[in-house]
Coordinates of C-alpha atoms in Angstrom, one line a residue:
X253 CA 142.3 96.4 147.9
X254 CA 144.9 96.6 145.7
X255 CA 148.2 98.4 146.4
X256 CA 147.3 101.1 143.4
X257 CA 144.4 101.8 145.3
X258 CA 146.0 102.0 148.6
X259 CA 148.6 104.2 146.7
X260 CA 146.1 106.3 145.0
X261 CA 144.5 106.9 148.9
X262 CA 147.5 108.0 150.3
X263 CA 148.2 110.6 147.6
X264 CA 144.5 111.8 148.0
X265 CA 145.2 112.6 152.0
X266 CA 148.9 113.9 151.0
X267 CA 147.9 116.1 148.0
X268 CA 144.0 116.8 147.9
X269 CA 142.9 116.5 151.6
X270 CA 145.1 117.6 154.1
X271 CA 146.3 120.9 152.4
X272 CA 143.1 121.9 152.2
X273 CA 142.7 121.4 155.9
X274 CA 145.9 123.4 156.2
X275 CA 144.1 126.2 154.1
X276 CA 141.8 126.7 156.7
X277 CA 143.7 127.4 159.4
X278 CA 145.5 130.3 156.7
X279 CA 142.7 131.5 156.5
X280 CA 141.3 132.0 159.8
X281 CA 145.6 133.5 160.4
X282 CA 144.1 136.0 158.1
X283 CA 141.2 136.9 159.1
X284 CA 142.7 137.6 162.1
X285 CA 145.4 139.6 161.3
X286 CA 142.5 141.6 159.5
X287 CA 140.7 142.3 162.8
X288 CA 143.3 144.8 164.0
X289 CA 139.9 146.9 163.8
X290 CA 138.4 150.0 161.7
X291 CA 135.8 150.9 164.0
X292 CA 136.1 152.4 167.4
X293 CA 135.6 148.9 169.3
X294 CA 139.2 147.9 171.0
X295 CA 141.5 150.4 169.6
X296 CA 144.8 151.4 171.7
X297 CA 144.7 154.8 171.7
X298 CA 140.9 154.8 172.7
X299 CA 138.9 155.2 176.3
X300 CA 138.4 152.5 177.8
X301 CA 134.8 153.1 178.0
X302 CA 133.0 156.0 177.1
X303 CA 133.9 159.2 179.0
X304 CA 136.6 158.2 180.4
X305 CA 139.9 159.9 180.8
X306 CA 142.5 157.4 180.5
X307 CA 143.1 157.4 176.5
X308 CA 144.5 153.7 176.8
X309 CA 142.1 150.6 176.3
X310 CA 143.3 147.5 178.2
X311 CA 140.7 145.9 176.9
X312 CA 142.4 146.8 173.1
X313 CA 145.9 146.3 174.3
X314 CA 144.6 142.9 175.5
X315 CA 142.9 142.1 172.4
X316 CA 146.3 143.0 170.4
X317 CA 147.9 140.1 172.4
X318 CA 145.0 138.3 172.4
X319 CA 144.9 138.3 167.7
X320 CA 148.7 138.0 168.5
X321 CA 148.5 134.7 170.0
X322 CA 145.7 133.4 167.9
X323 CA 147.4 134.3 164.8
X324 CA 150.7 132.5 165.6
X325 CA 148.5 129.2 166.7
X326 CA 146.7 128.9 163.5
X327 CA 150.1 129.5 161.5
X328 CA 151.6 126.4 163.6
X329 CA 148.4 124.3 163.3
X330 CA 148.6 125.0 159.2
X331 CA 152.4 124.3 159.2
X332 CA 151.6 121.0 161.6
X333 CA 149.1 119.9 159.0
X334 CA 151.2 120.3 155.9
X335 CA 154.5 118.6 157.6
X336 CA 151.7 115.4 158.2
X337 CA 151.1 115.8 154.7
X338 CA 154.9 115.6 153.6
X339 CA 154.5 112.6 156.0
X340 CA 151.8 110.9 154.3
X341 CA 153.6 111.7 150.7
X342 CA 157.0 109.8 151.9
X343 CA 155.3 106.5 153.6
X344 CA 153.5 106.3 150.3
X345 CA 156.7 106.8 148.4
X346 CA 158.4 104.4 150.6
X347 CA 155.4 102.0 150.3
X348 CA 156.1 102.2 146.9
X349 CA 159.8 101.4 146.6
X350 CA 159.4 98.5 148.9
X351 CA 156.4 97.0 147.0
X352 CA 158.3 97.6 144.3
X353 CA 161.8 95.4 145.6
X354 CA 159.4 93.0 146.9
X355 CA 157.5 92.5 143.6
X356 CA 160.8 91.7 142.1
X357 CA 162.2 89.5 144.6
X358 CA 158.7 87.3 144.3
X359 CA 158.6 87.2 140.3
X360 CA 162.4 85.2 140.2
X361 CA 162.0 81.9 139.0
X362 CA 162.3 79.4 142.0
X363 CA 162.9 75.7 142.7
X364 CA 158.5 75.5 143.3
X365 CA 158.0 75.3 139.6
X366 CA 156.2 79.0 139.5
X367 CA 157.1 82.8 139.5
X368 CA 157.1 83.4 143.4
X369 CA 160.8 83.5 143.8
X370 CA 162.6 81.9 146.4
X371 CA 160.6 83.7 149.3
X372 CA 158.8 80.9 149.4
X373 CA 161.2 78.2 149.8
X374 CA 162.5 79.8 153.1
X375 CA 161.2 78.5 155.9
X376 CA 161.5 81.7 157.9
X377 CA 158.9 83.4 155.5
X378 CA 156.5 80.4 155.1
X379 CA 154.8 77.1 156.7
X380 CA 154.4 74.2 154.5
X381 CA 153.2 72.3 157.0
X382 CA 150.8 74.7 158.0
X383 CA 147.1 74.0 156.4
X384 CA 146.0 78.4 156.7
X385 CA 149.1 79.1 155.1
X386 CA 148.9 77.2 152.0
X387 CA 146.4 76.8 149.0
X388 CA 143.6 74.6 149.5
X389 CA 143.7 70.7 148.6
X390 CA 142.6 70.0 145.2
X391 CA 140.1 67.9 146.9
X392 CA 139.4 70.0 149.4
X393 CA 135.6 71.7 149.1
X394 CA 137.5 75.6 149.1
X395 CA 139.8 73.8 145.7
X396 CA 138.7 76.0 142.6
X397 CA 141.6 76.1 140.8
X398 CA 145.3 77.0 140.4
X399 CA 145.8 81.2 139.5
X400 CA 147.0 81.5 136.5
X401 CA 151.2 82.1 137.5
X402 CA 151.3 84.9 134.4
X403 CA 152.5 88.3 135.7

């Protein structure tokens, strides 16, 4: 995978994806705050069952607290969702801007003979001696060639 790709993924779940998940929780804030009721089921001011004489529901007070509560969680799930895309958006700008200073600190000529700067020359950063860590043998059976060192 190249880091475009990677890049290109991390804008997707920034931009595309994860406001849209955010979007659904709006909605459903919405459609909740459009449930305060038309009909006669779980109003205030109404009986709390038929023929009764006490004019205030507890079941529709309880439901008012109830769409109250609701409402505010599906706001702070949509707001939670679109800070982790802000999230998302900065590591891949930050991925970015450090591939970026490490792709110029690789492409300076070095004592090697190649374009792979002097990150390789420090023994911190890499292993000579260490057969994994370095390009096959040329007469090794994984040998197939030297890249071509042209950026």
């Amino acid at each position: 995978m190249s880091p475009g790709g990677d890049l290109y993924r991390l804008w997707r779940v920034s931009d595309v994806h994860l406001p849209r998940i955010a979007d659904v929780f709006y909605d459903a804030n919405r459609l909740l705050g459009g449930a305060a009721g038309g009909s006669d089921a779980f109003r205030v001011n109404a009986p709390a069952y038929p023929g009764a004489s006490v004019m205030t529901s507890t079941i529709g007070a309880a439901w008012q607290e109830l769409r109250g509560e609701l409402q505010l969680t599906m706001a702070q799930v949509g707001d939670t969702v679109l800070d982790a895309a802000r999230g998302v958006r900065t590591a891949a700008l930050v991925y970015n801007e450090t591939d970026l200073a490490n792709a110029e600190d690789l492409l300076k000529i070095d004592t090697i003979g190649g374009k792979l700067g002097d990150y390789l020359s420090r023994s911190i950063n890499h292993d000579p001696a260490d057969a994994p860590s370095n390009p096959p043998l040329p007469d090794s059976d994984e040998y197939y060639g030297t890249p071509d060192r042209t950026p």
